Amino acid sequence: MTFWKKECSLRQWPLDTKTQDELKALTTMCGIKLVSKRYCHHWVEFTKVAADPSIVNLGQGLPDISPPSYVKEELANVAAVDRLNQYTRGFGHPSLVKALSQVYERVCGRKIDPLTDILVTVGGYGSLFSTIQALIEEGDEVIIIEPFYDCYEPMVKMAGAKPVFIPLRNKNDGNCASSADWVLDPGELAKKFNSKTKAIILNTPHNPIGKVFTREELQVIADLCIKHDTLCISDEVYEWLVYKGKKHIKIATLPGMWERTITIGSAGKTYSVTGWKLGWSIGPQNLIKHLQVVHQNTLYTCPTPLQEALARAFWIDYKRMDDPDCYFYSLSRELESKRDRMAQLLREVGLKPVIPDGGYFMIADVSTLNVDLSDVDGNQPYDYKFVKWMIKSKKLSAIPLSAFCGPETKGQFEKYIRFCFIKEDSTLDAAEVILKNWTKQTD
Amino acid sequence: SSKLSFSSQAKMSRPVQARRLEGVDKNIWVEFVKLAATYSTVNLGQGFPDFPPPDFLKEAFTRALSGEKHMLHQYTRAFGHPPLVKILAQLFGKLLGRELDPMTNVMVTVGAYQALFCCFQAFVDEGDEVIIIEPFFDCYEPMVKMAGGTPVFIPLRPKAPKDGKLMSSADWQLDPAELASKFSERTKAIVLNSPNNPLGKVFSREELELIADLCVKHDALCISDEVYEWLVYDGKEHVRIASLRGMWDRTVSIGSAGKTFSVTGWKVGWTVGPNRLLQHLRTMHQNSVYHCATAAQEVVAQGFQREFERYGKPDSYFVQLPKEMQQKRDQLVQSLVAVGMKPIIPEGTYFLVADISEFKSDVPDVPNSDEPYDSRFAKWMVKNKVNASALFHRIYHGVFVPSLLAVLIRASSGGNTTSGQRPHPDPVLVWKKPGHCLSPW
């Protein structure tokens, strides 16, 4: 607890260059490694970009497509019901946990008790927080696969534990056309587990690379979890966004894993309603009960009208889970064509995209362009400088990949940047114009 | 798909939960909500209105959702939706008499509950003491403990009311010397809740100055839970401790849309304070929930805009709601007196505390029970018609007689009860007991 509180007193927001330098000086003085810079400022800086309408924003993971109309309608219907404007059950609105248990019983092939095996949280983010606060503490080690969604590291640290990183490695060494080319080295992974390892955080489909872990890859992880008696925190918020030929497999369904896995889902990613901030944790009662204790001592209950509307939307799609028009499948079909279009545009400019098997992000190698970045100030990784330059001179934004990795692996990831493609055609059209004109402009 | 079983060797063999959960796992609301649901009674215990939100707010919600703005369904600014923080900064700037920056002096949270959590996590560390005034909203204690701090309790003490008069929440006061003795060099903060849940006490300016002086003297923070700030009766003034001398820089004031606009289910709250304190709340917030839901923030902003324009005018919701609730309060007081209970008249909030010591004989005695009396009494009430909370014995470490019952004033007038049973006419404390009929049906 004391570690991050010390850091807190050093962090200012927003972080301008002067403050960054001050921060660096202070942390050097106090002997604290400067990893916190990433926690607070890059999303803040890049979110400022989102407010500028002249910039085509492919950075933040924010859909600008519309959610399905029935989802919006259900919320409007719910708004008219008076009692749905007051508190509901703390651990999850009854109709929502019931709907979730039905959907996931079908997917997992096992009975899921809506009251004891599910906790509804403020987004997938809130589930990560509740899980880590409930089950992780000082003295624990938590394995984090790089690149990683950036909140994993500070949340683990805030719980007083030590993050242990292991990178996905590009097995084709430079020629990685697909997210499937990025793999964990089994020997390397095994070495990261020891008696202090409390959990491993898995993210599949993976943000930012878009990797969908195969059954064999999950089995390697599962075997180690069982051997070392560790937990698995499985962030599956993009579970429905899986493209042709690939299948999302839940590690909790592998033998021996249900008892030690918390599986996290998100309404925001399922229904393109990130602003509803509803997520859930599913697992065995003896684990979920601890998450519930955290929840009752942090925010107690999630908003009622949103939960009721979400429950109704889930019932609509649950009833058609055998039908290809079910939104769980139709969204990924819609996104696949956007993915392919994005990849084509990036290739035409000379960037090397890594085609994702899932999720709505795509990374691309920018080093091949050999852009002169000497004008961009700061002692920052290549990708940060590239993105800053791209925002300023091309009016296009993305997120640098080294924002998603630990301090040791910056060198491996700093030539990549991440694009988000869950965007309306008009946004992609605007990006197309910029990319097609790329080589024509002088810097 | 086949059912997968798990082998026994796969079960986690070591203790899984973190030690920070020790002693914070019980929660009275979780228990009581379950109980009320089991017995299908009117739920008077948990603090939420049984009347609808104001029409202007419901209309704003419907309007927002029917528009083409589908970005209402996507992430907004993490520390608060811009229209909301702007109007909060305007309104509270006016109320506190200072210019507030919406970006750095205001932060939106998932209800006031999450605001409290952020405060305790951001400011309280192991070895820190936090002063809590009894009776208190139950979450303060476990939140302090979860942050590794030590709660230090001080009770409000009743003074006998003037002859023939009913006791008021104003008669419950802190002993200045006793309060001073609770501050030490380990005191990090004091939690103030005014208007107070469950007593309904509205701290006077003098009482707040007493607390303020001690905060300044001991360089302590003040976490000021003011969620009931608009529910104040008898023309009493809600004084904001952050406006007292020396206090702005050391106070975080917490508010709630749920309580302000009777929409507890929307879970929109906020903190107001100096940047040097709010920056740490932002750090905590971005590492726990990061964003709050967008749509409700947009609508609450519109609600506040409307109220800001009508501030102090008779058609302001902030004027009408307490007027209406005051009538309900008075009716409930009469009903309770009529059956021989001794209500303590609340100066604010929608709670009322009543002395139930007269009724001990009606609750079946359970020999050798280590369950405190008023908890049994409350459960007996639940089974016999009415759910009411029995918090006192659990939260009181001080002097209190375990014979006080907190009851919720309701305004249900033909509307739905939470149990879905037939609606009651006013007033709403209904208690059926052979030979005693409390309220006129």
mmCIF file of C-alpha atoms in Angstrom, chain A residues 103-305:
data_model
loop_
_atom_site.group_PDB
_atom_site.id
_atom_site.type_symbol
_atom_site.label_atom_id
_atom_site.label_comp_id
_atom_site.label_asym_id
_atom_site.label_seq_id
_atom_site.Cartn_x
_atom_site.Cartn_y
_atom_site.Cartn_z
ATOM 1 C CA VAL A 103 -25.753 -17.073 -21.517
ATOM 2 C CA TYR A 104 -22.593 -18.328 -19.844
ATOM 3 C CA GLU A 105 -24.053 -21.677 -18.835
ATOM 4 C CA ARG A 106 -24.578 -22.254 -22.500
ATOM 5 C CA VAL A 107 -21.103 -21.105 -23.429
ATOM 6 C CA CYS A 108 -19.275 -22.903 -20.605
ATOM 7 C CA GLY A 109 -21.312 -26.063 -20.430
ATOM 8 C CA ARG A 110 -21.676 -25.909 -16.675
ATOM 9 C CA LYS A 111 -24.175 -24.679 -14.129
ATOM 10 C CA ILE A 112 -23.580 -21.099 -12.988
ATOM 11 C CA ASP A 113 -25.436 -19.815 -9.941
ATOM 12 C CA PRO A 114 -26.527 -16.201 -10.614
ATOM 13 C CA LEU A 115 -26.309 -15.181 -6.958
ATOM 14 C CA THR A 116 -23.066 -16.781 -5.871
ATOM 15 C CA ASP A 117 -21.005 -17.215 -9.020
ATOM 16 C CA ILE A 118 -21.421 -13.761 -10.537
ATOM 17 C CA LEU A 119 -20.548 -10.208 -9.507
ATOM 18 C CA VAL A 120 -21.605 -7.203 -11.590
ATOM 19 C CA THR A 121 -19.016 -4.414 -11.572
ATOM 20 C CA VAL A 122 -18.330 -0.994 -13.035
ATOM 21 C CA GLY A 123 -16.949 -2.229 -16.352
ATOM 22 C CA GLY A 124 -14.376 -4.909 -16.949
ATOM 23 C CA TYR A 125 -12.052 -2.431 -15.232
ATOM 24 C CA GLY A 126 -14.063 -2.668 -12.021
ATOM 25 C CA SER A 127 -13.927 -6.467 -12.213
ATOM 26 C CA LEU A 128 -10.144 -6.390 -12.532
ATOM 27 C CA PHE A 129 -9.976 -4.092 -9.522
ATOM 28 C CA SER A 130 -12.324 -6.183 -7.371
ATOM 29 C CA THR A 131 -10.536 -9.395 -8.296
ATOM 30 C CA ILE A 132 -7.088 -8.052 -7.574
ATOM 31 C CA GLN A 133 -8.086 -6.349 -4.319
ATOM 32 C CA ALA A 134 -9.882 -9.495 -3.187
ATOM 33 C CA LEU A 135 -7.271 -12.084 -3.992
ATOM 34 C CA ILE A 136 -3.856 -10.405 -4.287
ATOM 35 C CA GLU A 137 -1.704 -8.914 -1.534
ATOM 36 C CA GLU A 138 1.783 -8.066 -0.350
ATOM 37 C CA GLY A 139 4.204 -10.903 -0.843
ATOM 38 C CA ASP A 140 2.361 -12.198 -3.905
ATOM 39 C CA GLU A 141 3.703 -12.274 -7.430
ATOM 40 C CA VAL A 142 1.386 -11.876 -10.402
ATOM 41 C CA ILE A 143 2.431 -12.862 -13.917
ATOM 42 C CA ILE A 144 1.497 -10.344 -16.587
ATOM 43 C CA ILE A 145 1.868 -11.107 -20.288
ATOM 44 C CA GLU A 146 3.299 -8.251 -22.353
ATOM 45 C CA PRO A 147 2.037 -6.231 -24.065
ATOM 46 C CA PHE A 148 -0.744 -5.756 -21.534
ATOM 47 C CA TYR A 149 -3.754 -3.550 -20.985
ATOM 48 C CA ASP A 150 -2.074 -0.856 -18.987
ATOM 49 C CA CYS A 151 -4.097 -0.996 -15.779
ATOM 50 C CA TYR A 152 -2.903 -4.515 -14.820
ATOM 51 C CA GLU A 153 0.446 -3.300 -13.543
ATOM 52 C CA PRO A 154 -0.701 -0.421 -11.294
ATOM 53 C CA MET A 155 -3.579 -2.494 -9.934
ATOM 54 C CA VAL A 156 -1.217 -5.325 -8.971
ATOM 55 C CA LYS A 157 1.163 -2.833 -7.381
ATOM 56 C CA MET A 158 -1.640 -1.115 -5.536
ATOM 57 C CA ALA A 159 -2.474 -4.456 -3.973
ATOM 58 C CA GLY A 160 1.114 -4.555 -2.715
ATOM 59 C CA ALA A 161 2.161 -7.381 -5.014
ATOM 60 C CA LYS A 162 4.980 -7.731 -7.496
ATOM 61 C CA PRO A 163 4.240 -7.908 -11.243
ATOM 62 C CA VAL A 164 6.350 -10.456 -13.131
ATOM 63 C CA PHE A 165 6.400 -9.840 -16.852
ATOM 64 C CA ILE A 166 6.679 -12.253 -19.742
ATOM 65 C CA PRO A 167 6.544 -10.989 -23.306
ATOM 66 C CA LEU A 168 4.756 -12.434 -26.277
ATOM 67 C CA ARG A 169 7.508 -13.024 -28.800
ATOM 68 C CA ASN A 170 7.308 -12.736 -32.499
ATOM 69 C CA LYS A 171 8.068 -16.277 -33.627
ATOM 70 C CA ASN A 172 8.681 -15.379 -37.232
ATOM 71 C CA ASP A 173 11.244 -12.852 -36.233
ATOM 72 C CA GLY A 174 10.350 -9.729 -38.129
ATOM 73 C CA ASN A 175 7.880 -11.164 -40.521
ATOM 74 C CA CYS A 176 4.791 -11.405 -38.403
ATOM 75 C CA ALA A 177 1.719 -10.964 -40.459
ATOM 76 C CA SER A 178 -0.750 -12.293 -37.918
ATOM 77 C CA SER A 179 -1.414 -11.996 -34.210
ATOM 78 C CA ALA A 180 -1.063 -15.784 -34.073
ATOM 79 C CA ASP A 181 2.653 -15.289 -34.762
ATOM 80 C CA TRP A 182 3.070 -13.743 -31.327
ATOM 81 C CA VAL A 183 3.537 -16.545 -28.810
ATOM 82 C CA LEU A 184 4.735 -17.291 -25.313
ATOM 83 C CA ASP A 185 7.842 -19.402 -24.915
ATOM 84 C CA PRO A 186 6.695 -22.338 -22.733
ATOM 85 C CA GLY A 187 10.090 -22.753 -21.090
ATOM 86 C CA GLU A 188 10.325 -19.073 -20.346
ATOM 87 C CA LEU A 189 6.790 -19.059 -18.950
ATOM 88 C CA ALA A 190 7.450 -22.020 -16.678
ATOM 89 C CA LYS A 191 10.429 -20.206 -15.165
ATOM 90 C CA LYS A 192 8.235 -17.280 -14.148
ATOM 91 C CA PHE A 193 6.143 -19.438 -11.812
ATOM 92 C CA ASN A 194 7.342 -20.005 -8.274
ATOM 93 C CA SER A 195 5.906 -20.524 -4.790
ATOM 94 C CA LYS A 196 5.064 -16.825 -4.504
ATOM 95 C CA THR A 197 3.032 -16.739 -7.707
ATOM 96 C CA LYS A 198 -0.550 -16.014 -6.742
ATOM 97 C CA ALA A 199 -2.046 -15.476 -10.167
ATOM 98 C CA ILE A 200 -1.476 -15.026 -13.859
ATOM 99 C CA ILE A 201 -3.466 -12.443 -15.790
ATOM 100 C CA LEU A 202 -4.618 -13.710 -19.167
ATOM 101 C CA ASN A 203 -6.210 -11.485 -21.790
ATOM 102 C CA THR A 204 -7.816 -13.272 -24.692
ATOM 103 C CA PRO A 205 -8.712 -11.969 -27.262
ATOM 104 C CA HIS A 206 -5.708 -9.803 -26.534
ATOM 105 C CA ASN A 207 -5.453 -6.039 -26.375
ATOM 106 C CA PRO A 208 -3.423 -4.632 -28.175
ATOM 107 C CA ILE A 209 -2.184 -7.407 -30.462
ATOM 108 C CA GLY A 210 -5.546 -9.127 -31.104
ATOM 109 C CA LYS A 211 -4.175 -12.592 -30.390
ATOM 110 C CA VAL A 212 -6.744 -15.308 -29.680
ATOM 111 C CA PHE A 213 -5.009 -17.931 -27.541
ATOM 112 C CA THR A 214 -5.438 -21.461 -28.890
ATOM 113 C CA ARG A 215 -6.507 -24.429 -26.795
ATOM 114 C CA GLU A 216 -2.926 -25.722 -26.783
ATOM 115 C CA GLU A 217 -1.572 -22.370 -25.593
ATOM 116 C CA LEU A 218 -4.215 -22.196 -22.874
ATOM 117 C CA GLN A 219 -3.384 -25.745 -21.822
ATOM 118 C CA VAL A 220 0.243 -24.751 -21.233
ATOM 119 C CA ILE A 221 -0.918 -21.943 -18.953
ATOM 120 C CA ALA A 222 -3.503 -24.162 -17.240
ATOM 121 C CA ASP A 223 -0.953 -26.883 -16.535
ATOM 122 C CA LEU A 224 1.296 -24.372 -14.813
ATOM 123 C CA CYS A 225 -1.590 -22.887 -12.800
ATOM 124 C CA ILE A 226 -2.526 -26.327 -11.544
ATOM 125 C CA LYS A 227 1.046 -27.391 -10.889
ATOM 126 C CA HIS A 228 1.787 -24.253 -8.864
ATOM 127 C CA ASP A 229 -1.709 -23.927 -7.391
ATOM 128 C CA THR A 230 -2.233 -20.423 -8.740
ATOM 129 C CA LEU A 231 -5.228 -18.397 -9.800
ATOM 130 C CA CYS A 232 -6.011 -17.301 -13.312
ATOM 131 C CA ILE A 233 -7.552 -13.886 -13.884
ATOM 132 C CA SER A 234 -8.943 -14.156 -17.389
ATOM 133 C CA ASP A 235 -9.846 -10.848 -19.021
ATOM 134 C CA GLU A 236 -12.159 -11.890 -21.849
ATOM 135 C CA VAL A 237 -13.897 -8.588 -22.562
ATOM 136 C CA TYR A 238 -13.428 -9.081 -26.333
ATOM 137 C CA GLU A 239 -14.769 -12.651 -26.207
ATOM 138 C CA TRP A 240 -17.312 -12.153 -28.979
ATOM 139 C CA LEU A 241 -14.948 -10.308 -31.316
ATOM 140 C CA VAL A 242 -13.298 -13.248 -32.970
ATOM 141 C CA TYR A 243 -12.776 -13.438 -36.714
ATOM 142 C CA LYS A 244 -13.275 -16.138 -39.287
ATOM 143 C CA GLY A 245 -11.509 -19.347 -38.627
ATOM 144 C CA LYS A 246 -10.795 -18.602 -34.985
ATOM 145 C CA LYS A 247 -12.560 -19.712 -31.825
ATOM 146 C CA HIS A 248 -12.589 -18.063 -28.419
ATOM 147 C CA ILE A 249 -11.879 -20.657 -25.745
ATOM 148 C CA LYS A 250 -12.513 -19.992 -22.078
ATOM 149 C CA ILE A 251 -9.635 -21.176 -19.944
ATOM 150 C CA ALA A 252 -12.135 -21.765 -17.125
ATOM 151 C CA THR A 253 -13.569 -24.651 -19.177
ATOM 152 C CA LEU A 254 -10.299 -26.551 -19.241
ATOM 153 C CA PRO A 255 -10.067 -29.416 -16.740
ATOM 154 C CA GLY A 256 -8.986 -28.241 -13.322
ATOM 155 C CA MET A 257 -9.457 -24.556 -14.109
ATOM 156 C CA TRP A 258 -12.983 -23.574 -13.057
ATOM 157 C CA GLU A 259 -12.019 -23.678 -9.393
ATOM 158 C CA ARG A 260 -9.124 -21.272 -9.819
ATOM 159 C CA THR A 261 -10.304 -18.873 -12.534
ATOM 160 C CA ILE A 262 -12.133 -15.559 -12.486
ATOM 161 C CA THR A 263 -13.479 -14.771 -15.949
ATOM 162 C CA ILE A 264 -14.181 -11.137 -16.740
ATOM 163 C CA GLY A 265 -16.651 -9.807 -19.305
ATOM 164 C CA SER A 266 -17.874 -6.398 -20.400
ATOM 165 C CA ALA A 267 -21.143 -4.946 -21.642
ATOM 166 C CA GLY A 268 -19.173 -2.103 -23.188
ATOM 167 C CA LYS A 269 -17.342 -4.430 -25.534
ATOM 168 C CA THR A 270 -20.221 -6.888 -26.030
ATOM 169 C CA TYR A 271 -22.773 -4.275 -27.044
ATOM 170 C CA SER A 272 -20.598 -1.328 -28.100
ATOM 171 C CA VAL A 273 -21.726 0.659 -25.056
ATOM 172 C CA THR A 274 -18.460 1.480 -23.300
ATOM 173 C CA GLY A 275 -20.217 4.392 -21.595
ATOM 174 C CA TRP A 276 -22.484 2.050 -19.653
ATOM 175 C CA LYS A 277 -19.506 0.838 -17.641
ATOM 176 C CA LEU A 278 -20.928 -2.525 -16.728
ATOM 177 C CA GLY A 279 -18.855 -5.648 -16.461
ATOM 178 C CA TRP A 280 -18.938 -8.917 -14.596
ATOM 179 C CA SER A 281 -16.776 -11.498 -12.909
ATOM 180 C CA ILE A 282 -17.768 -15.133 -13.108
ATOM 181 C CA GLY A 283 -16.228 -17.932 -11.089
ATOM 182 C CA PRO A 284 -16.684 -20.408 -8.264
ATOM 183 C CA GLN A 285 -18.499 -19.200 -5.170
ATOM 184 C CA ASN A 286 -15.463 -19.556 -2.922
ATOM 185 C CA LEU A 287 -13.617 -16.965 -5.021
ATOM 186 C CA ILE A 288 -16.503 -14.707 -6.054
ATOM 187 C CA LYS A 289 -17.560 -14.245 -2.441
ATOM 188 C CA HIS A 290 -14.322 -12.346 -1.780
ATOM 189 C CA LEU A 291 -14.878 -10.117 -4.788
ATOM 190 C CA GLN A 292 -18.342 -9.413 -3.382
ATOM 191 C CA VAL A 293 -16.814 -8.289 -0.092
ATOM 192 C CA VAL A 294 -14.573 -5.845 -1.953
ATOM 193 C CA HIS A 295 -17.555 -4.603 -3.932
ATOM 194 C CA GLN A 296 -19.700 -3.993 -0.853
ATOM 195 C CA ASN A 297 -16.882 -1.918 0.622
ATOM 196 C CA THR A 298 -16.063 0.111 -2.474
ATOM 197 C CA LEU A 299 -19.143 1.137 -4.378
ATOM 198 C CA TYR A 300 -21.778 -1.239 -3.080
ATOM 199 C CA THR A 301 -24.018 -1.369 -6.142
ATOM 200 C CA CYS A 302 -23.973 -0.564 -9.850
ATOM 201 C CA PRO A 303 -26.556 1.634 -11.571
ATOM 202 C CA THR A 304 -29.988 0.018 -11.816
ATOM 203 C CA PRO A 305 -31.462 1.266 -15.106
#
